[in-house]
XYZ file of C-alpha atoms in Angstrom:
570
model
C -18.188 3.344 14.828
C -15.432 5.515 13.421
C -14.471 6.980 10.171
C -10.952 6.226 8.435
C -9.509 7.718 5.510
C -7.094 5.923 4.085
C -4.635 6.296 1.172
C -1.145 4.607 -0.477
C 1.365 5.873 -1.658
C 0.876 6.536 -5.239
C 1.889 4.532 -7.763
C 4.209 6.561 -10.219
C 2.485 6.129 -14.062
C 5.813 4.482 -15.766
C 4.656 0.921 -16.565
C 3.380 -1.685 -13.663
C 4.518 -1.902 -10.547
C 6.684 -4.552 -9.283
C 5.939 -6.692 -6.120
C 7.819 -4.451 -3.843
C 5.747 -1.484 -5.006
C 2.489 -3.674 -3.969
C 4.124 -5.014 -0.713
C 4.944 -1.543 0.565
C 1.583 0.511 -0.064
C -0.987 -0.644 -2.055
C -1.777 -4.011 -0.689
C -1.216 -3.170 3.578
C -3.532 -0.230 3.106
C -6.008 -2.238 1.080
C -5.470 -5.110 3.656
C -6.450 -2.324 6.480
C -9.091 -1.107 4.999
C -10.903 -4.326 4.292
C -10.390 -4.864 8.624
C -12.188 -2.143 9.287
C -14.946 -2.178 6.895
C -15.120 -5.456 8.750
C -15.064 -4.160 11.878
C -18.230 -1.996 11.082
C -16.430 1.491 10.425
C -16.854 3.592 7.497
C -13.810 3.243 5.558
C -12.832 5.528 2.295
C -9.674 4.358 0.639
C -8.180 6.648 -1.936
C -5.526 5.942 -4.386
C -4.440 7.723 -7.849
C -1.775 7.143 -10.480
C 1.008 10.190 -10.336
C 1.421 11.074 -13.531
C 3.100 13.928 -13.874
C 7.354 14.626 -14.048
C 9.965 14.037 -16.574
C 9.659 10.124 -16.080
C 6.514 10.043 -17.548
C 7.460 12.558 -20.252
C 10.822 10.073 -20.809
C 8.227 6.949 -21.147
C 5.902 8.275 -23.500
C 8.683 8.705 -26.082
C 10.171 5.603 -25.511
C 6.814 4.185 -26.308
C 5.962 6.447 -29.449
C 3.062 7.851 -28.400
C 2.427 11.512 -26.594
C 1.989 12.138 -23.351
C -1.449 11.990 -22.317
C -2.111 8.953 -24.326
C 0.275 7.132 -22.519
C -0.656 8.082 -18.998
C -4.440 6.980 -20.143
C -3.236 3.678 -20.974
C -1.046 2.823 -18.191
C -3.758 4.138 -15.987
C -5.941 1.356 -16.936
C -3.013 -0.637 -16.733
C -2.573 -0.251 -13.548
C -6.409 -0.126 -12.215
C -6.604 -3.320 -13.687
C -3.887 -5.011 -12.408
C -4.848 -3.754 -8.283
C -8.542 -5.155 -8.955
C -7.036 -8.292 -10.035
C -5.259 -8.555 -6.783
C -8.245 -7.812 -4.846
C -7.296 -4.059 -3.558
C -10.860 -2.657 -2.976
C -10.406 0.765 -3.062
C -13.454 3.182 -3.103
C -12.023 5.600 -6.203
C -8.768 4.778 -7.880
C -8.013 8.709 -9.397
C -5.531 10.308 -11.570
C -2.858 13.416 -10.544
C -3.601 14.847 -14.319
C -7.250 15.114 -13.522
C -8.976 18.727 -13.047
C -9.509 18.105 -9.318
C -5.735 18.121 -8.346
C -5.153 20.614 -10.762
C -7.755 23.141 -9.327
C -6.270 22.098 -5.509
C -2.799 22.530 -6.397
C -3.273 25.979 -7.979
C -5.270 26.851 -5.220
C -3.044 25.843 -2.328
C -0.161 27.767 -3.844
C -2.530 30.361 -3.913
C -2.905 30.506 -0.449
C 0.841 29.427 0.399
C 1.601 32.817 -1.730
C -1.163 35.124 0.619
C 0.973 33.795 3.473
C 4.213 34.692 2.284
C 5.314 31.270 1.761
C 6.518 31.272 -1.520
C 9.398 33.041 -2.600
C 10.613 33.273 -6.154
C 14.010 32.506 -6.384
C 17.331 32.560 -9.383
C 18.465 28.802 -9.806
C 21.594 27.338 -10.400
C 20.288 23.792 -12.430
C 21.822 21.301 -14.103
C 21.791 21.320 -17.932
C 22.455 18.846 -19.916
C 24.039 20.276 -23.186
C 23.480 16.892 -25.489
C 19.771 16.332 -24.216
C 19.144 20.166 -24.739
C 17.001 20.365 -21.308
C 17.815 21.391 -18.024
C 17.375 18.252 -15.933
C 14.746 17.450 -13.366
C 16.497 16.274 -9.937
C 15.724 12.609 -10.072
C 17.295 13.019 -13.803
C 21.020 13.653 -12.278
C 22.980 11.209 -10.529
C 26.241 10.761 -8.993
C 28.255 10.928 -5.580
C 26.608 11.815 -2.386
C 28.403 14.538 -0.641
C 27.364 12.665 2.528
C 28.026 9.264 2.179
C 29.859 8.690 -0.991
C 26.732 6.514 -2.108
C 28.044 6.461 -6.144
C 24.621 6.610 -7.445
C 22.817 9.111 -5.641
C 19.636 10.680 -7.075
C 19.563 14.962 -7.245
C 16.369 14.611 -5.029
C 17.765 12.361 -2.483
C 20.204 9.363 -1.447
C 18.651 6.150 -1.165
C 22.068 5.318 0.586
C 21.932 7.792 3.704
C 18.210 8.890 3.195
C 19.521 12.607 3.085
C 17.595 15.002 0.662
C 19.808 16.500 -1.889
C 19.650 19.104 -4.676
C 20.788 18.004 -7.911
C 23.947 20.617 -7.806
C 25.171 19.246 -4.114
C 25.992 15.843 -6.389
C 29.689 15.325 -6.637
C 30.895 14.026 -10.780
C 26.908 14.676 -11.758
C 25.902 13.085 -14.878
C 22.638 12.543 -17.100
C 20.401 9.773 -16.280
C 18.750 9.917 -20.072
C 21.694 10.007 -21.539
C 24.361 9.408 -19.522
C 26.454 12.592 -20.783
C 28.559 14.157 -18.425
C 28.023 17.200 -20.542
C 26.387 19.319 -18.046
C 26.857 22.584 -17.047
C 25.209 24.724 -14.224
C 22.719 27.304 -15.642
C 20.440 30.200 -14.348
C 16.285 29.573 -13.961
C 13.597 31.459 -11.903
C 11.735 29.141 -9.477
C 9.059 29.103 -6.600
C 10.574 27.875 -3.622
C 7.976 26.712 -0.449
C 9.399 28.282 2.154
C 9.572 25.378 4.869
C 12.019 26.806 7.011
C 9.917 29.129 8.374
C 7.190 26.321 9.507
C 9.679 24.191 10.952
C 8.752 25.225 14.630
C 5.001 24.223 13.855
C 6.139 20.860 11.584
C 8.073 19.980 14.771
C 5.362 20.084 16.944
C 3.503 18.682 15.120
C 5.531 15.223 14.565
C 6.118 15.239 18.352
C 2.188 15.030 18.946
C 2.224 12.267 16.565
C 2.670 9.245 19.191
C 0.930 7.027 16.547
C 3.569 6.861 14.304
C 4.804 3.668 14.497
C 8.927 3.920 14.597
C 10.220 4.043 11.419
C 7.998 6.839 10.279
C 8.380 8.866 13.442
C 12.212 8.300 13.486
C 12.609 9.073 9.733
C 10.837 12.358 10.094
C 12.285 13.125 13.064
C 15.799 12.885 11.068
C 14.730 15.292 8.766
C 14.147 17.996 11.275
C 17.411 17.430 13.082
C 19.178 17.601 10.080
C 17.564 21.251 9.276
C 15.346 21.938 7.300
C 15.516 23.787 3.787
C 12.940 25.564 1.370
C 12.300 23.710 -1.047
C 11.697 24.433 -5.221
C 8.162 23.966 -6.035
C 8.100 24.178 -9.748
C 10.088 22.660 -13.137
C 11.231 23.528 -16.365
C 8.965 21.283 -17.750
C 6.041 20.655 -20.362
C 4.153 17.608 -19.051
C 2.182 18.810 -15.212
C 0.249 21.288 -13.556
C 0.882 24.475 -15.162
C 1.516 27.224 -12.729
C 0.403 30.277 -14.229
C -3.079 29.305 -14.620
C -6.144 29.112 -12.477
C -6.086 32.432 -9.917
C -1.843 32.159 -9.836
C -0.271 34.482 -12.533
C 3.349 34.360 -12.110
C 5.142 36.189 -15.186
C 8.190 34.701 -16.884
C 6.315 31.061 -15.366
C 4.566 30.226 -18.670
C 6.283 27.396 -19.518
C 6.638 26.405 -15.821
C 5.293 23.948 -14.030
C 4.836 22.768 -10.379
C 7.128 19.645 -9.323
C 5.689 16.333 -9.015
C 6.306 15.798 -5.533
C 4.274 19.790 -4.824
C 1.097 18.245 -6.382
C 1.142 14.303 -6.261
C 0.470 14.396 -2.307
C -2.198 16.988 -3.114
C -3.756 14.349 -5.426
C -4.953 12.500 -2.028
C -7.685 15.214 -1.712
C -7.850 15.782 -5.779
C -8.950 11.853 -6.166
C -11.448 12.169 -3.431
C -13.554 14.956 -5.185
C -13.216 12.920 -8.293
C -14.911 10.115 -5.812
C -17.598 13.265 -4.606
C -17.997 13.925 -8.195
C -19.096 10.766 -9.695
C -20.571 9.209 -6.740
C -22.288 11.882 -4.896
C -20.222 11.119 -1.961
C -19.253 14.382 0.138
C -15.243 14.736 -0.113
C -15.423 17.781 1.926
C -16.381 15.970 5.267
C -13.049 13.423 4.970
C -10.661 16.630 3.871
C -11.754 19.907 5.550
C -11.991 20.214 9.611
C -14.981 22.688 9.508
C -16.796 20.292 7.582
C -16.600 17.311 9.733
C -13.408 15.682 9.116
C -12.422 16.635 12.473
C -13.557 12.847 13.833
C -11.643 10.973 10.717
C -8.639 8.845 11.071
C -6.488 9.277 8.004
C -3.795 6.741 7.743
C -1.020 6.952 5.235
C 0.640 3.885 3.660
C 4.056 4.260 2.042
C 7.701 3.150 1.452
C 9.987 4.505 3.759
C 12.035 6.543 0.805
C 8.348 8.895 0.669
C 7.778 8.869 3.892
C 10.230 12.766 3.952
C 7.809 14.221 1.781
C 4.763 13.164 3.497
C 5.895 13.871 6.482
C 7.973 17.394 6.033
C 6.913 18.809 2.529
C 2.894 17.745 2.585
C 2.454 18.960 5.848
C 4.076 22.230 4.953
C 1.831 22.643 2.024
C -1.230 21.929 4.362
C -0.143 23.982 7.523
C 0.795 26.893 5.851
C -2.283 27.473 3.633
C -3.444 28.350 7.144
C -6.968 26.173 6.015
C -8.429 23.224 7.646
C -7.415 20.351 5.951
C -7.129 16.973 7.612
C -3.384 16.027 8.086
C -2.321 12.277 8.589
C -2.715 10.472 11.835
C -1.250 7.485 11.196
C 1.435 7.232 9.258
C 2.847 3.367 8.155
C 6.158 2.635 6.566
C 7.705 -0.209 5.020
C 11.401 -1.285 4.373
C 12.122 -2.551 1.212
C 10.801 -6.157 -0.218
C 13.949 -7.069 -1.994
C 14.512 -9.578 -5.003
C 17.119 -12.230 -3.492
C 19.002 -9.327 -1.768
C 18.770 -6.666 -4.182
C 16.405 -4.266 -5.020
C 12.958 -4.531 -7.266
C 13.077 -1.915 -9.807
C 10.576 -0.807 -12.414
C 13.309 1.179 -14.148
C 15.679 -1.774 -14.698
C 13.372 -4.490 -15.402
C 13.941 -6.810 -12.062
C 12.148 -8.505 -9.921
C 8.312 -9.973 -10.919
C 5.701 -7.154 -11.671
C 2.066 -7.697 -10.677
C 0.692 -8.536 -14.241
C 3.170 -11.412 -14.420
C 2.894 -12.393 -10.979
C -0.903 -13.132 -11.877
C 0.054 -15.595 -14.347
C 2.013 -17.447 -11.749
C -0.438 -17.800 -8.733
C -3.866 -16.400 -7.687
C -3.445 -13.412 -5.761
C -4.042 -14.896 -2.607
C -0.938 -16.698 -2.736
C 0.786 -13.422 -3.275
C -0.923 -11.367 -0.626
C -0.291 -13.893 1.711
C 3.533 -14.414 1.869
C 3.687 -10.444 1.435
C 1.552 -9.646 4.538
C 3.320 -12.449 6.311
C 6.571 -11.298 5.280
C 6.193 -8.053 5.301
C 9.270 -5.640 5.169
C 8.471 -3.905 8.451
C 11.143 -3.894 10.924
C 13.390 -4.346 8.150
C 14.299 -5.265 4.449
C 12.909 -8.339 3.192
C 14.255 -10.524 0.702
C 11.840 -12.673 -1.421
C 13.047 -15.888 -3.081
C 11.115 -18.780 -5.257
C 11.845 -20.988 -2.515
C 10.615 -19.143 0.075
C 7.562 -18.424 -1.260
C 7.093 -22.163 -2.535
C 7.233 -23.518 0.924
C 5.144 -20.553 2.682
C 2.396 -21.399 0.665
C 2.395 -24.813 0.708
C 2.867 -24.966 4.368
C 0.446 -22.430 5.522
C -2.180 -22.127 2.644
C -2.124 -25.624 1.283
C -1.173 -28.231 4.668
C -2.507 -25.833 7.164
C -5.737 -23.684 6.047
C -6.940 -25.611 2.574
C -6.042 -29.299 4.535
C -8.476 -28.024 7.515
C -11.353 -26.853 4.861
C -11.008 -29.751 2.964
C -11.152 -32.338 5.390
C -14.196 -31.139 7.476
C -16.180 -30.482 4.217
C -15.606 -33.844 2.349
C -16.669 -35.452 5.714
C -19.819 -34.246 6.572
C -20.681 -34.650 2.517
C -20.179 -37.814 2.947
C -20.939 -38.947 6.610
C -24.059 -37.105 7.096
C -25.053 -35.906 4.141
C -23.720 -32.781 3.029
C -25.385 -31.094 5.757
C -24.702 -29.822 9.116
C -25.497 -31.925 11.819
C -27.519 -31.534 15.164
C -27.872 -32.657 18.384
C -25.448 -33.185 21.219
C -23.695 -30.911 23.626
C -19.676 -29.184 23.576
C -17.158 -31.053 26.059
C -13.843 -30.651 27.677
C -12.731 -30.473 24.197
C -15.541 -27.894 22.428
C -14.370 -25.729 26.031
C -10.604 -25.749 25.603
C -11.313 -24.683 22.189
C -13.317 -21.619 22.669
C -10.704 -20.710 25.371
C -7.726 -21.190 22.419
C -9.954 -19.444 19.429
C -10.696 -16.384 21.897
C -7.259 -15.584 22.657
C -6.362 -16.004 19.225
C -9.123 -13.639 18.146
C -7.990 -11.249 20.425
C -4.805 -11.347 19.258
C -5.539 -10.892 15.561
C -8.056 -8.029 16.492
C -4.871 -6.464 18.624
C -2.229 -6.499 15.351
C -4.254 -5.730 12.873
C -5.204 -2.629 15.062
C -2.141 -1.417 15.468
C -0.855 -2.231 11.500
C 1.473 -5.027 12.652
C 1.470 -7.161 9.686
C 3.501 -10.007 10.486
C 2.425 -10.175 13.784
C -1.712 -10.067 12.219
C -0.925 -12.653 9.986
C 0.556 -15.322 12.770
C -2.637 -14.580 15.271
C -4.626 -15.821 11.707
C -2.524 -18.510 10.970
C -3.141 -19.975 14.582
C -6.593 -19.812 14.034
C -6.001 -21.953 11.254
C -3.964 -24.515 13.297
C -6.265 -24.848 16.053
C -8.758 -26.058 13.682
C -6.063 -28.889 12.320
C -5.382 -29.573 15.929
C -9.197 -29.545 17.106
C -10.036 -32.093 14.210
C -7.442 -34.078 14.401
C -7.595 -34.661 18.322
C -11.369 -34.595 18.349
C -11.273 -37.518 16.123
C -14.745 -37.354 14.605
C -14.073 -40.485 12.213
C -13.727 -42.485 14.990
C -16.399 -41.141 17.714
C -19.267 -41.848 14.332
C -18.477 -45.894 15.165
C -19.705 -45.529 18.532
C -21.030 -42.605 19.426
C -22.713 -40.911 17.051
C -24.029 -37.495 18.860
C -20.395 -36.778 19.982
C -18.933 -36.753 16.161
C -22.450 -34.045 15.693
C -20.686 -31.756 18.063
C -17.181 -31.967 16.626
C -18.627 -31.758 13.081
C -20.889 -28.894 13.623
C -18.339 -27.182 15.749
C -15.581 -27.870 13.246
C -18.155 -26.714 10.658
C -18.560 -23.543 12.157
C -15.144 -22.198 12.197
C -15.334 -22.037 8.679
C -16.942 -18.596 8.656
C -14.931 -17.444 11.507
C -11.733 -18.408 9.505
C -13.237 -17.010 6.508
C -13.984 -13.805 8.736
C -10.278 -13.105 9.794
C -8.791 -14.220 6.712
C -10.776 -12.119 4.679
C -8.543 -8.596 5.338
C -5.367 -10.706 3.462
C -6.936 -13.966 1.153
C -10.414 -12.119 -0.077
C -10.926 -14.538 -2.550
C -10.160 -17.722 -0.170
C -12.523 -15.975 2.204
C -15.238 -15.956 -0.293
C -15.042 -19.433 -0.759
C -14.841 -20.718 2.694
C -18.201 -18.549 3.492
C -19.600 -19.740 0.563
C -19.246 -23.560 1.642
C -21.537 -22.975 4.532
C -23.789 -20.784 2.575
C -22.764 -17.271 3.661
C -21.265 -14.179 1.728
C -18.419 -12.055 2.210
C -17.350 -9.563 3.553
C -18.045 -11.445 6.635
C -18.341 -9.046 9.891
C -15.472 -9.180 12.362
C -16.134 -11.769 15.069
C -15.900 -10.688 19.099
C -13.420 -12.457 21.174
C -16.549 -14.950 22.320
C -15.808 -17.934 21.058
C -18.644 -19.989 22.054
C -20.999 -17.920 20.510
C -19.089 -16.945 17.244
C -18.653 -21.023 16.880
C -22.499 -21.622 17.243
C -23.882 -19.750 14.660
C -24.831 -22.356 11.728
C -28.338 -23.710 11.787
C -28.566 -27.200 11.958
C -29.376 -28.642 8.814
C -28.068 -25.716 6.409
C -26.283 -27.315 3.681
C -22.784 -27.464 2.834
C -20.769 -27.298 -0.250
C -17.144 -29.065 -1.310
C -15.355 -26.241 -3.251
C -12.667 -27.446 -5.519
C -9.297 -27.480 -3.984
C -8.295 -24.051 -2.547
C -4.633 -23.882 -3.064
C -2.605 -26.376 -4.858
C 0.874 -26.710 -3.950
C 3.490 -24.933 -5.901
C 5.847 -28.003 -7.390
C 9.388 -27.754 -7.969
C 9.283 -27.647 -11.378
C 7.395 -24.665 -11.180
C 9.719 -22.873 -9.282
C 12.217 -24.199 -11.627
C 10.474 -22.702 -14.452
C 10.052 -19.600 -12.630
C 13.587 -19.275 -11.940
C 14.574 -20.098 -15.277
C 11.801 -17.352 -16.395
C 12.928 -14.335 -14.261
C 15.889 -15.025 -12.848
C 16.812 -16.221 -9.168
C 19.815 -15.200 -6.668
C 21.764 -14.461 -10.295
C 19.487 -11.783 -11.168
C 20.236 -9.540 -8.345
């Protein structure tokens, strides 16, 4: 069995994240993770809140209280809110913590012994009527590339370029909107990239694993050219970067940028894992000891995937240390909300506390996996989530449960039944479930959502088909031992259902092993059929559950609507 190490992107501090945050990281690496735990490999999955950067500084004021006591709050928040939804990670950290301090002092450190760092006069953007200078996701306006009109000073979300805040064209203010701004001198630490971008290119090119969107938007970034980039702010609230081993006069009131640490804070939440489990951090982070056999996939949004692909790897390649760097590296388009875009910022779109109120969270992690924004953008409606779920969770996998259970309760007494031998029938079956195995087993492999999520789904429809062909109501009248074999065989692809489902609908797959008396996490079933479909003892007992999934009804969605807002909103 192997070892995989896998994180998602990390969800930024400022109030709970929206659907499309959930669709694009947290839940497809939680969704991978639970696979291979299934599978039999030992799994660590890592994920943090990043808390540092003028946003959070901006939301703390806007909610009267100081910093720190605002991160600690939304924190919880936001731990809370991914258990609800069922994402099992192993330690759920915090960029603010010691660990990632210590890390990110030391890898500058190091960076700095290598003659990576270079300390540099600034031109910045200040903003006269906020009295700051501004941080680069703080200044909008015109991209010099594309025109985009709203173009961040870290990057366009237009052309995907990387910008600096004084390439904008009519810059203004994003916390105030004053166009008061005027370009200023400041000392910073720039991370010399450009003169790793020989190694970061063959690097990428040796990563074959990256499925296409990552590989391509890396690739982009190199072709483009590369530049050094700043690696500290004028800023109160972060990682402070004269202290620890890194004195740097002039730098007191300095600290390092957000995107320089947050990354960092993959291997800063794993020794706060080490640290209050006992666990050994070092041998998933450090090549010399033992990490050299782990498979680390990333999980992100396609607007990080730049940084973790360019300015991470830089940070890790030119400490000249053995850290583990990313193997696999999965990005996702954009979920949007009825053609435009989620946004935590602005309010739109439903955010995971709310969406909890709606639905259980398998409802939601279904038509997300199944819909997942992978080859490109997705847009999410009311409507098209009412009928996915209704079709496939309610007519399609809670129908097939249902059915088979109230049955045998009541035609042979709640238990499962014995005697008799497979057909024609039982034969074409394990021929149909195989394939169909083998087939879920192949997607979820290679991170393919959608696809994952249809091999499942067939599973479910074979059982439908099985029953309803198979007939068992009628074969009791007159042959008794034939409706034993199709109810014990029906029976037992209960577990196996539960056993592929479980990676996307947890809390479904609890409950279908829990009808026939088993637990979850259920291990991953071979491509044998015959044998995974013969493992029930006759005359174990069965349970009916209440109904799985009730359909969503139109006034709901009407209510919904009416509640957040439908095609209008966007």
């Amino acid at each position: 069995m192997a070892r995989y190490l896998i994180t998602s992107a990390l969800p930024y501090i400022n109030g709970i994240k929206h659907l499309g945050n959930l669709a694009g990281s947290m839940l497809p690496a939680d969704v991978h993770g639970r696979f291979r735990r299934a599978q039999g490999h030992e799994v660590l999955m890592i994920c943090a809140t990043d808390e540092h950067g003028t946003p959070a500084e901006l939301a703390a004021a806007a909610a009267g209280q100081d910093v720190r006591t605002y991160c600690d709050e939304q924190h919880l928040i936001q731990r809370v809110a991914g258990e609800a939804f069922g994402l099992s990670w192993d330690w759920f950290g915090r960029s603010s913590n010691p660990p990632n301090h210590r890390l990110t002092q030391h890898l500058a450190e190091a960076l700095e012994a290598n003659g990576l760092i270079e300390e540099r006069v600034d031109r910045m953007i200040y903003s006269i009527d906020d009295k700051r200078f501004l941080p680069d996701r703080y200044v909008e306006g015109t991209c010099p590339h594309c025109a985009y009109p709203k173009a961040r000073g870290d990057q366009c979300d237009n052309c995907g370029r990387l910008l600096d805040p004084t390439d904008l064209i009519e810059p203004y203010s994003t916390v105030s909107g004053s166009r008061n701004l005027e370009v200023r001198d400041t000392r910073h630490l720039y991370l010399l990239q450009t003169k790793l971008e020989g190694r970061l290119r063959a690097w990428l090119e040796s990563k074959t694993d990256f499925p296409s969107l990552a590989r391509s938007i890396a690739l982009k970034h190199l072709d483009e050219g590369l530049i050094d980039r700043g690696i500290t702010r004028d800023l109160s609230w972060g990682i402070p970067v004269t202290k620890g081993g890194f004195p740097r006069p002039g730098f007191e009131d300095k600290v390092f940028y957000v995107w320089f640490d947050a990354p960092i804070e993959y291997i800063g939440a794993t020794v706060e894992w080490s640290e209050q489990t006992g666990g050994d951090w070092e041998r998933w982070w450090r090549l010399d000891k033992g990490a050299d056999d782990v498979r680390y996939v990333q999980v992100m949004g396609k607007d990080n995937v730049a940084f973790h692909t360019v300015s991470f790897p830089a940070t890790i390649l030119g400490s000249e240390e053995p850290w583990k760097l990313v193997d696999v590296l999965k990005a996702f388009n954009w979920l949007n909300w009825y053609g435009g875009k989620f946004s935590t910022s602005q309010g739109r779109g439903v955010f995971m506390d709310a969406a909890l109120e709606l639905a259980a969270p398998d409802y939601w992690r279904w038509w997300l996996t199944a819909n997942a924004p992978e080859g490109s953008d997705t847009a999410f409606t009311w409507e098209l989530f009412q009928t996915a779920c209704n079709k496939d969770l309610a007519d399609i996998l809670g129908n097939f449960v249902n059915r088979i259970l109230k049955f045998t309760e009541t035609r042979f007494e709640g238990r499962v039944p014995e005697g008799g031998e497979p057909g024609e029938l039982e034969e074409k079956l394990y021929a149909d479930i195989s394939a169909a195995i083998a087939e879920a087993t192949e997607q979820f492999e290679a991170m393919e959502y959608r696809k994952a999520a249809q091999a499942v789904r067939r599973i479910w429809v074979l059982g439908n088909e099985y029953l309803t062909e198979a007939a068992p109501w009628t074969a009791l009248k007159t042959d008794p031992v034939r409706a034993a074999v199709i109810v014990r065989t029906a029976l037992n692809l209960l577990p196996l259902c539960a056993a592929v489902s479980g990676p996307i609908i947890p809390f479904a797959s609890a409950t279908i092993a829990g009808s026939v008396g088993l637990t979850t996490p259920l291990a991953w079933p071979s491509t044998d059929a015959k044998a995974e479909l013969s493992k029930l003892a006759p005359g174990a007992p069965i349970t009916v559950p209440e109904v799985m999934f009730r359909k969503i009804e139109d006034a709901q969605v009407a209510e919904w609507t009416e509640r957040f807002g439908g095609a209008e909103a966007a």
